[in-house]
Amino acid sequence: MRSCIRTAITISSTIFIATAIRAEMGLPEDTGTTPRQVGISTPAPVGTDNATESKALDGKWGDSLEFLNGDKLHGTMTGVSPDSHGLKWTHPDAESPIAFNLSRLSSATLARRPGPKSAACNAVVRLTNGDLLPGKVLSMDANKLVMESWYAGKININRAMVKRVNPNIGVSSVIYEGPADLESWSQGRVRRGNNVSWKYKDGALSALQPSPIGRIIDKMPDMADIRFDASWRAMPSFCFFFLSDNIEQVQGNGYSFQLSGSSVYLHRVTREGGSRNIGSLNLQQFDQGTVKKCSFNFLVSRKDKTVVFLLDGKLVQQWSDPGDTSGLGKGIMFYPQSQGDLRISNISVAEWDGKVPQSTTAEPEIKDDLVRLVNGDKISGRVKSFSAGKLKFETSYTTLDIPLEQVTVVDLSSENAARARRNKDDVRMRFFDRGEITLGLTKIENGEVKGQSENFGTIAMPIEAFRLIEFNIYEERKTEDSDSLP
């Protein structure tokens, strides 16, 4: 009888209302492993507070609400008020809007709404809390960075909370930075009975079971600088595939870097299932199981058939591929070899200038700011200001006025950095295009998002700018044991 009721949930308006009320009141949930989905998932909602006007065009309801217990409802989000009614939700089978307590919610995925769309931006600013804000850099001094955005006008950002500035993303050598979500990654097949293999949280991808996850880097350069941070509980055990033409299965043309305990193997793999060993080595620092996380860096040249491997900034090995590299692809993929024991963060893909670090010791911590130029040069010193299209940069030998169009990346020193404090009302909002922003949510009303943050003060933005709102972003999910990874 219970299984029949579950089947009927997606088609019965009576069960829809009962399920919504039960999730709101926190009553015991179903014991099935598959999240319940209710309603119609086709797109094109209209987000207003009027119940009649909020009905989606052509009777279609495209928003999706996910609860902390795994339940899902389709419909339309019409507003959010943390201090009073929570989140308002409408559905054709409900005679009036439903209010949900925000403490029960995980996320709201939003369909495209009519209204202003994203405008072209030539810069992105990465904050110390992981936020990524697109726009145009107008100025920066010792106290603040000012950027112009299509979604919030001028934003004044506390300089101490700025980690990186890409003033010219069109000419930047950085092709990809992330991860910023789970949706832009392709996941391989999961084991029977499990419907989730990876999760995204706080700028990291965490494996819940041994299953691959990957993505194509459309502009993957022929000479690539690929980096990521990895963490685990006991001993490292995973495969990293790069320059692959298959991002869902291990059968593909590309390179396979396998780390198992202290043993490392690099193979050239093919779609036919064959592989050729290019090299192997032993990383003694992993012998005792005391190292729980590391930064991995691969410098790859298709033309020269070269793979350079660095660990925590230290040159470890340089390999040469004697075979044919013409079938290499543009994908990267991570494949954990143990249950829920891998977290990947700070992934970046950039152009490589072909220079191989000669030092076999880790570079000392640099307390200065670092500027990377279009021609590949790097300069350390102190950023004095951005103004009138120029970067005033103070080095140990002189002060330089560098045109911003010649600058690809500015990494600011962490010596005096600060991070916005976490608050219980914080939500993370992801733009339809590139970027994400964290703020203490005041309300979402009449198509406008209002909130505040120590990063930039108060802010108001159109709801049309966003595709995802994450609630309870600091809440520990008891069913996701990978949260305890370092």
Coordinates of C-alpha atoms in Angstrom, one line a residue:
M1 CA 0.0 0.0 0.0
R2 CA 2.8 2.4 0.9
S3 CA 4.6 1.9 -2.4
C4 CA 1.3 2.7 -4.2
I5 CA 1.0 5.9 -2.4
R6 CA 4.5 6.9 -3.4
T7 CA 3.7 6.2 -7.0
A8 CA 0.6 8.4 -6.8
I9 CA 2.4 11.4 -5.4
T10 CA 3.4 12.8 -8.7
I11 CA -0.1 12.8 -10.1
S12 CA -2.4 13.5 -7.2
S13 CA -3.0 17.1 -6.1
T14 CA -4.2 15.9 -2.7
I15 CA -1.0 14.1 -2.0
F16 CA 0.9 17.2 -3.3
I17 CA -0.6 19.4 -0.6
A18 CA -0.1 16.7 2.1
T19 CA 3.6 16.3 1.1
A20 CA 4.1 20.1 1.1
I21 CA 2.6 20.4 4.6
R22 CA 4.5 17.5 6.0
A23 CA 7.8 18.9 4.7
E24 CA 6.9 22.3 6.2
M25 CA 6.0 20.9 9.6
G26 CA 9.0 18.6 9.8
L27 CA 6.9 15.4 10.1
P28 CA 8.6 12.0 9.5
E29 CA 9.5 11.6 5.9
D30 CA 9.2 8.6 3.6
T31 CA 11.9 5.9 4.0
G32 CA 12.5 5.4 0.2
T33 CA 15.9 6.2 -1.2
T34 CA 14.6 8.1 -4.2
P35 CA 13.6 11.8 -3.6
R36 CA 10.0 12.5 -4.3
Q37 CA 9.3 14.9 -7.1
V38 CA 6.0 16.6 -7.4
G39 CA 4.5 18.8 -10.1
I40 CA 5.5 19.7 -13.7
S41 CA 9.1 20.4 -14.5
T42 CA 8.7 22.3 -17.8
P43 CA 10.2 25.8 -17.9
A44 CA 9.0 29.4 -18.2
P45 CA 7.6 30.7 -14.9
V46 CA 6.7 34.3 -14.0
G47 CA 7.8 35.4 -10.6
T48 CA 5.5 37.9 -8.9
D49 CA 3.6 38.0 -5.6
N50 CA 0.2 38.0 -7.2
A51 CA -1.3 34.4 -7.2
T52 CA -3.0 34.9 -10.5
E53 CA -0.1 36.6 -12.2
S54 CA 2.4 34.1 -10.8
K55 CA 0.9 31.2 -12.9
A56 CA 3.6 30.3 -15.5
L57 CA 3.0 31.0 -19.1
D58 CA 1.0 28.3 -20.9
G59 CA 0.4 26.5 -17.6
K60 CA 4.1 25.5 -17.3
W61 CA 5.9 25.6 -14.0
G62 CA 9.6 25.6 -14.1
D63 CA 11.1 26.2 -10.7
S64 CA 12.2 23.4 -8.5
L65 CA 12.4 23.4 -4.7
E66 CA 14.6 20.9 -2.8
F67 CA 14.3 20.2 0.9
L68 CA 17.1 19.2 3.3
N69 CA 15.4 15.8 3.6
G70 CA 15.7 15.2 -0.2
D71 CA 12.1 16.0 -1.2
K72 CA 11.5 18.0 -4.3
L73 CA 8.6 20.1 -5.5
H74 CA 8.0 21.8 -8.8
G75 CA 6.1 25.1 -9.1
T76 CA 7.0 28.8 -8.9
M77 CA 8.8 30.7 -6.2
T78 CA 7.1 34.1 -5.7
G79 CA 9.0 35.6 -2.8
V80 CA 11.2 35.0 0.3
S81 CA 11.0 36.8 3.6
P82 CA 13.3 35.2 6.3
D83 CA 11.8 37.3 9.1
S84 CA 8.1 36.4 8.5
H85 CA 6.6 34.0 6.0
G86 CA 9.6 32.2 4.7
L87 CA 9.5 31.1 1.1
K88 CA 6.3 31.5 -0.9
W89 CA 5.5 28.9 -3.4
T90 CA 2.6 28.5 -5.9
H91 CA 1.3 25.5 -7.9
P92 CA -1.8 24.9 -10.1
D93 CA -3.0 22.2 -7.7
A94 CA -2.9 24.6 -4.7
E95 CA -5.7 27.2 -4.3
S96 CA -3.4 29.6 -2.5
P97 CA 0.4 30.1 -2.1
I98 CA 2.2 27.8 0.3
A99 CA 4.8 29.2 2.8
F100 CA 7.8 27.1 3.7
N101 CA 10.1 27.6 6.6
L102 CA 13.6 28.4 5.3
S103 CA 15.2 26.1 7.9
R104 CA 13.8 23.1 6.0
L105 CA 15.1 24.1 2.6
S106 CA 18.2 23.2 0.6
S107 CA 17.9 25.1 -2.6
A108 CA 15.6 26.6 -5.2
T109 CA 16.4 26.2 -8.9
L110 CA 14.9 29.0 -11.0
A111 CA 13.8 28.9 -14.6
R112 CA 14.5 31.9 -16.8
R113 CA 12.2 34.8 -16.0
P114 CA 11.3 37.8 -18.3
G115 CA 13.3 40.8 -17.6
P116 CA 16.9 42.2 -17.8
K117 CA 19.5 39.7 -19.0
S118 CA 23.2 39.6 -18.2
A119 CA 25.3 42.2 -20.1
A120 CA 28.8 41.6 -21.3
C121 CA 31.5 42.0 -18.6
N122 CA 35.3 42.2 -19.1
A123 CA 36.3 41.3 -15.5
V124 CA 35.7 39.0 -12.6
V125 CA 36.6 39.5 -9.0
R126 CA 37.2 36.5 -6.7
L127 CA 36.6 37.2 -3.0
T128 CA 38.2 35.5 0.0
N129 CA 34.9 33.7 0.8
G130 CA 34.8 32.1 -2.6
D131 CA 32.3 34.5 -4.3
L132 CA 32.9 35.4 -7.9
L133 CA 31.5 38.7 -9.1
P134 CA 31.4 39.6 -12.8
G135 CA 31.5 43.2 -14.0
K136 CA 34.0 45.9 -14.9
V137 CA 36.7 47.2 -12.6
L138 CA 36.5 50.9 -12.2
S139 CA 39.1 51.6 -9.5
M140 CA 40.9 50.3 -6.4
D141 CA 42.8 51.9 -3.6
A142 CA 44.0 50.9 -0.2
N143 CA 40.5 50.4 1.2
K144 CA 38.1 49.4 -1.5
L145 CA 37.6 48.0 -5.1
V146 CA 34.9 49.6 -7.1
M147 CA 33.3 47.6 -9.9
E148 CA 30.4 48.3 -12.3
S149 CA 27.9 45.5 -12.7
W150 CA 24.7 45.2 -14.8
Y151 CA 22.9 43.5 -12.0
A152 CA 23.7 45.9 -9.0
G153 CA 25.2 49.0 -10.5
K154 CA 28.4 50.1 -8.7
I155 CA 29.6 47.7 -6.0
N156 CA 32.1 48.9 -3.4
I157 CA 34.1 45.9 -2.2
N158 CA 36.3 45.8 0.9
R159 CA 39.8 45.4 -0.5
A160 CA 40.9 43.1 2.4
M161 CA 38.2 40.7 1.1
V162 CA 39.4 40.6 -2.5
K163 CA 41.5 37.6 -3.3
R164 CA 42.0 37.8 -7.1
V165 CA 41.1 40.2 -9.9
N166 CA 40.9 39.2 -13.6
P167 CA 40.5 42.6 -15.2
N168 CA 40.5 41.3 -18.8
I169 CA 38.8 37.9 -18.9
G170 CA 38.8 38.0 -22.7
V171 CA 42.6 38.0 -22.9
S172 CA 43.3 36.2 -19.6
S173 CA 45.4 33.1 -19.8
V174 CA 43.0 31.5 -17.4
I175 CA 40.5 29.4 -19.3
Y176 CA 38.5 27.9 -16.5
E177 CA 38.2 28.4 -12.7
G178 CA 35.9 26.5 -10.4
P179 CA 34.0 24.5 -9.6
A180 CA 31.0 26.8 -9.1
D181 CA 28.2 24.2 -9.3
L182 CA 27.4 20.6 -10.0
E183 CA 25.1 21.1 -13.0
S184 CA 28.0 22.0 -15.4
W185 CA 29.7 18.7 -14.7
S186 CA 28.8 15.3 -16.3
Q187 CA 28.5 12.3 -13.9
G188 CA 29.1 8.7 -14.9
R189 CA 26.8 5.9 -14.1
V190 CA 26.0 5.3 -10.4
R191 CA 25.5 2.0 -8.6
R192 CA 22.0 0.6 -8.5
G193 CA 20.0 2.0 -5.6
N194 CA 22.1 5.2 -5.3
N195 CA 20.8 8.3 -7.1
V196 CA 23.6 10.7 -6.1
S197 CA 27.3 10.1 -6.7
W198 CA 28.8 13.6 -6.2
K199 CA 27.7 16.8 -4.4
Y200 CA 28.8 20.4 -4.6
K201 CA 29.3 22.5 -1.5
D202 CA 31.4 25.6 -0.6
G203 CA 33.4 25.6 -3.9
A204 CA 34.2 21.9 -3.8
L205 CA 33.1 18.7 -5.5
S206 CA 32.8 15.8 -3.0
A207 CA 32.5 12.1 -4.0
L208 CA 29.7 10.2 -2.3
Q209 CA 30.6 6.9 -4.0
P210 CA 33.2 5.7 -6.6
S211 CA 31.9 7.3 -9.8
P212 CA 33.5 9.6 -12.4
I213 CA 32.7 13.3 -12.8
G214 CA 34.1 15.4 -15.6
R215 CA 33.7 18.3 -18.0
I216 CA 34.9 19.5 -21.4
I217 CA 37.1 22.6 -21.4
D218 CA 36.0 24.1 -24.7
K219 CA 39.1 26.3 -25.1
M220 CA 41.6 23.8 -23.7
P221 CA 44.9 25.1 -25.0
D222 CA 47.6 22.9 -26.7
M223 CA 49.9 23.9 -23.9
A224 CA 47.9 23.7 -20.7
D225 CA 48.5 24.5 -17.0
I226 CA 45.9 22.3 -15.1
R227 CA 45.6 22.6 -11.3
F228 CA 43.4 21.4 -8.5
D229 CA 43.4 20.7 -4.8
A230 CA 42.4 17.2 -3.5
S231 CA 41.8 16.0 0.0
W232 CA 41.0 12.6 1.5
R233 CA 40.6 10.8 4.9
A234 CA 43.3 8.2 5.0
M235 CA 45.4 7.4 1.9
P236 CA 44.9 9.0 -1.5
S237 CA 43.2 6.7 -4.0
F238 CA 41.9 8.3 -7.2
C239 CA 42.4 8.7 -11.0
F240 CA 42.6 12.0 -12.8
F241 CA 42.0 11.9 -16.5
F242 CA 43.1 14.9 -18.6
L243 CA 43.1 15.8 -22.3
S244 CA 40.4 13.1 -22.5
D245 CA 37.6 12.9 -25.2
N246 CA 35.3 11.0 -22.8
I247 CA 34.2 12.6 -19.5
E248 CA 31.8 9.9 -18.3
Q249 CA 33.7 6.7 -18.7
V250 CA 37.4 5.6 -18.4
Q251 CA 37.3 4.4 -22.0
G252 CA 38.6 7.4 -23.9
N253 CA 41.6 8.9 -25.6
G254 CA 43.7 10.9 -23.1
Y255 CA 46.0 10.6 -20.1
S256 CA 45.3 8.8 -16.8
F257 CA 47.1 9.9 -13.7
Q258 CA 46.5 7.2 -11.0
L259 CA 47.4 7.8 -7.3
S260 CA 47.1 4.9 -5.0
G261 CA 48.7 5.4 -1.6
S262 CA 52.2 6.4 -2.4
S263 CA 52.3 4.9 -5.9
V264 CA 51.8 7.0 -9.0
Y265 CA 51.2 5.8 -12.5
L266 CA 50.8 7.9 -15.7
H267 CA 49.2 6.1 -18.7
R268 CA 48.2 7.1 -22.2
V269 CA 44.7 5.5 -22.5
T270 CA 42.6 4.8 -25.6
R271 CA 38.9 4.3 -26.4
E272 CA 39.6 0.7 -27.3
G273 CA 40.5 0.0 -23.7
G274 CA 44.2 -0.2 -24.2
S275 CA 46.8 1.8 -22.3
R276 CA 50.5 2.5 -22.5
N277 CA 52.6 3.1 -19.3
I278 CA 54.5 6.4 -19.6
G279 CA 56.0 6.5 -16.1
S280 CA 55.6 5.7 -12.5
L281 CA 57.1 6.9 -9.2
N282 CA 56.7 6.7 -5.4
L283 CA 55.6 9.6 -3.3
Q284 CA 57.1 8.8 0.1
Q285 CA 55.1 11.6 1.9
F286 CA 52.0 9.5 1.5
D287 CA 53.5 6.4 3.1
Q288 CA 52.4 7.0 6.6
G289 CA 48.8 8.3 5.9
T290 CA 49.5 11.6 7.6
V291 CA 49.1 13.8 4.5
K292 CA 45.4 14.5 3.9
K293 CA 45.4 17.1 1.2
C294 CA 47.7 18.4 -1.6
S295 CA 47.7 20.8 -4.6
F296 CA 48.3 19.0 -7.9
N297 CA 49.6 20.7 -11.0
F298 CA 50.0 19.3 -14.5
L299 CA 51.8 21.2 -17.3
V300 CA 51.0 19.5 -20.6
S301 CA 52.2 20.2 -24.2
R302 CA 50.5 18.3 -27.1
K303 CA 53.2 19.3 -29.5
D304 CA 56.2 18.4 -27.4
K305 CA 54.4 15.3 -25.9
T306 CA 55.4 16.5 -22.5
V307 CA 53.7 16.1 -19.1
V308 CA 55.2 17.9 -16.1
F309 CA 53.9 17.0 -12.6
L310 CA 54.2 19.3 -9.6
L311 CA 52.9 18.7 -6.1
D312 CA 52.3 21.6 -3.7
G313 CA 54.3 23.8 -6.0
K314 CA 57.3 21.4 -6.0
L315 CA 58.6 19.9 -9.2
V316 CA 58.2 16.1 -9.0
Q317 CA 58.6 14.6 -12.4
Q318 CA 58.7 15.3 -16.1
W319 CA 57.5 12.7 -18.6
S320 CA 57.7 12.4 -22.4
D321 CA 55.1 10.5 -24.4
P322 CA 56.8 8.5 -27.2
G323 CA 53.5 7.7 -28.9
D324 CA 50.9 9.5 -31.0
T325 CA 49.0 12.3 -29.3
S326 CA 46.7 13.3 -32.2
G327 CA 43.6 11.7 -30.6
L328 CA 43.8 13.7 -27.3
G329 CA 40.6 15.5 -26.3
K330 CA 39.6 18.5 -24.2
G331 CA 38.1 17.0 -21.1
I332 CA 39.2 16.5 -17.4
M333 CA 37.7 13.9 -15.2
F334 CA 38.0 12.7 -11.6
Y335 CA 37.4 9.1 -10.5
P336 CA 37.6 8.2 -6.8
Q337 CA 38.7 4.6 -6.1
S338 CA 37.2 4.4 -2.7
Q339 CA 33.8 5.1 -1.1
G340 CA 33.1 8.8 -0.5
D341 CA 36.7 9.7 0.1
L342 CA 37.7 12.5 -2.3
R343 CA 37.1 16.2 -2.4
I344 CA 38.2 18.4 -5.3
S345 CA 38.5 22.2 -5.2
N346 CA 40.3 25.2 -6.7
I347 CA 40.3 23.7 -10.2
S348 CA 41.9 25.9 -12.9
V349 CA 42.9 25.5 -16.5
A350 CA 45.2 28.1 -18.1
E351 CA 47.6 28.5 -20.9
W352 CA 51.1 27.3 -20.2
D353 CA 54.1 29.4 -21.3
G354 CA 56.3 26.3 -21.7
K355 CA 58.6 27.1 -18.8
V356 CA 59.4 24.2 -16.5
P357 CA 60.2 25.1 -12.9
Q358 CA 63.8 24.1 -12.2
S359 CA 63.6 24.2 -8.4
T360 CA 62.8 20.9 -6.7
T361 CA 61.8 22.6 -3.4
A362 CA 58.6 24.4 -2.7
E363 CA 58.6 28.1 -3.3
P364 CA 58.6 30.2 -0.1
E365 CA 55.3 31.9 0.8
I366 CA 55.1 35.2 -1.1
K367 CA 53.6 38.0 1.0
D368 CA 53.5 40.4 -2.0
D369 CA 50.8 40.9 -4.6
L370 CA 51.5 39.2 -7.9
V371 CA 50.6 40.5 -11.3
R372 CA 50.5 38.3 -14.5
L373 CA 50.8 40.0 -17.8
V374 CA 49.5 39.1 -21.3
N375 CA 53.0 38.3 -22.5
G376 CA 53.4 35.8 -19.6
D377 CA 55.6 37.9 -17.4
K378 CA 55.0 37.9 -13.6
I379 CA 55.8 40.8 -11.3
S380 CA 55.7 40.8 -7.5
G381 CA 55.2 43.9 -5.3
R382 CA 52.3 46.0 -4.1
V383 CA 49.1 47.1 -5.9
K384 CA 48.8 50.8 -5.1
S385 CA 45.7 51.5 -7.2
F386 CA 43.5 50.9 -10.3
S387 CA 42.6 54.2 -11.9
A388 CA 41.9 55.6 -15.3
G389 CA 42.5 52.2 -17.0
K390 CA 45.9 51.8 -15.4
L391 CA 47.4 49.7 -12.6
K392 CA 49.9 51.5 -10.4
F393 CA 52.2 48.8 -9.1
E394 CA 55.0 49.3 -6.7
T395 CA 58.0 46.9 -6.9
S396 CA 61.3 46.8 -5.0
Y397 CA 63.0 48.8 -7.7
T398 CA 60.4 51.2 -9.2
T399 CA 56.7 52.1 -9.5
L400 CA 55.1 50.9 -12.7
D401 CA 52.0 52.3 -14.5
I402 CA 50.7 49.3 -16.4
P403 CA 47.7 49.6 -18.8
L404 CA 44.9 47.3 -17.5
E405 CA 44.6 45.7 -21.0
Q406 CA 48.0 44.2 -20.5
V407 CA 47.1 42.6 -17.2
T408 CA 45.5 39.1 -17.0
V409 CA 45.5 38.3 -13.3
V410 CA 46.2 40.2 -10.1
D411 CA 46.6 38.0 -7.0
L412 CA 46.4 40.0 -3.8
S413 CA 48.6 39.1 -0.8
S414 CA 46.9 37.1 2.0
E415 CA 48.9 38.9 4.6
N416 CA 46.2 41.5 5.5
A417 CA 43.3 39.5 4.0
A418 CA 39.9 39.2 5.8
R419 CA 36.9 36.9 5.2
A420 CA 33.3 37.8 5.7
R421 CA 31.8 36.3 8.8
R422 CA 29.1 33.6 8.4
N423 CA 25.6 34.3 9.4
K424 CA 22.6 32.0 9.8
D425 CA 20.6 33.9 7.1
D426 CA 23.3 33.7 4.5
V427 CA 22.3 32.3 1.1
R428 CA 24.4 31.5 -1.9
M429 CA 23.0 32.7 -5.2
R430 CA 24.4 31.6 -8.6
F431 CA 24.0 33.7 -11.7
F432 CA 22.6 32.3 -14.9
D433 CA 26.0 33.1 -16.4
R434 CA 29.3 33.1 -14.7
G435 CA 29.5 34.0 -11.0
E436 CA 28.1 33.5 -7.5
I437 CA 27.4 35.8 -4.5
T438 CA 26.8 35.1 -0.8
L439 CA 24.7 37.5 1.3
G440 CA 22.5 37.7 4.3
L441 CA 19.1 37.6 2.7
T442 CA 16.7 40.4 3.7
K443 CA 13.9 39.5 1.3
I444 CA 13.0 38.6 -2.3
E445 CA 9.9 40.7 -3.3
N446 CA 8.5 42.0 -6.5
G447 CA 11.3 40.5 -8.5
E448 CA 14.1 42.1 -6.5
V449 CA 16.6 40.4 -4.2
K450 CA 17.8 42.5 -1.2
G451 CA 20.6 41.6 1.2
Q452 CA 23.9 42.6 2.8
S453 CA 27.4 41.3 3.3
E454 CA 30.6 42.5 5.0
N455 CA 32.1 42.1 1.5
F456 CA 30.1 45.0 0.0
G457 CA 27.4 46.3 2.3
T458 CA 23.8 46.3 1.3
I459 CA 22.8 45.3 -2.2
A460 CA 19.7 45.0 -4.4
M461 CA 19.6 42.8 -7.6
P462 CA 16.9 41.5 -10.0
I463 CA 15.8 37.9 -9.5
E464 CA 16.1 37.4 -13.3
A465 CA 19.9 37.3 -12.8
F466 CA 19.9 34.0 -10.9
R467 CA 19.4 30.4 -11.6
L468 CA 19.9 28.9 -8.1
I469 CA 19.5 29.9 -4.5
E470 CA 21.1 27.8 -1.8
F471 CA 19.7 28.0 1.7
N472 CA 21.3 26.8 5.0
I473 CA 24.6 26.8 3.2
Y474 CA 26.5 26.0 6.4
E475 CA 24.2 23.2 7.5
E476 CA 25.9 19.8 7.8
R477 CA 24.1 17.1 5.8
K478 CA 24.2 14.0 8.0
T479 CA 23.7 11.7 5.0
E480 CA 26.7 13.1 3.2
D481 CA 29.7 11.8 5.2
S482 CA 32.2 13.4 2.8
D483 CA 31.6 16.7 4.7
S484 CA 34.2 15.5 7.2
L485 CA 37.0 15.5 4.6
P486 CA 39.8 18.0 5.4

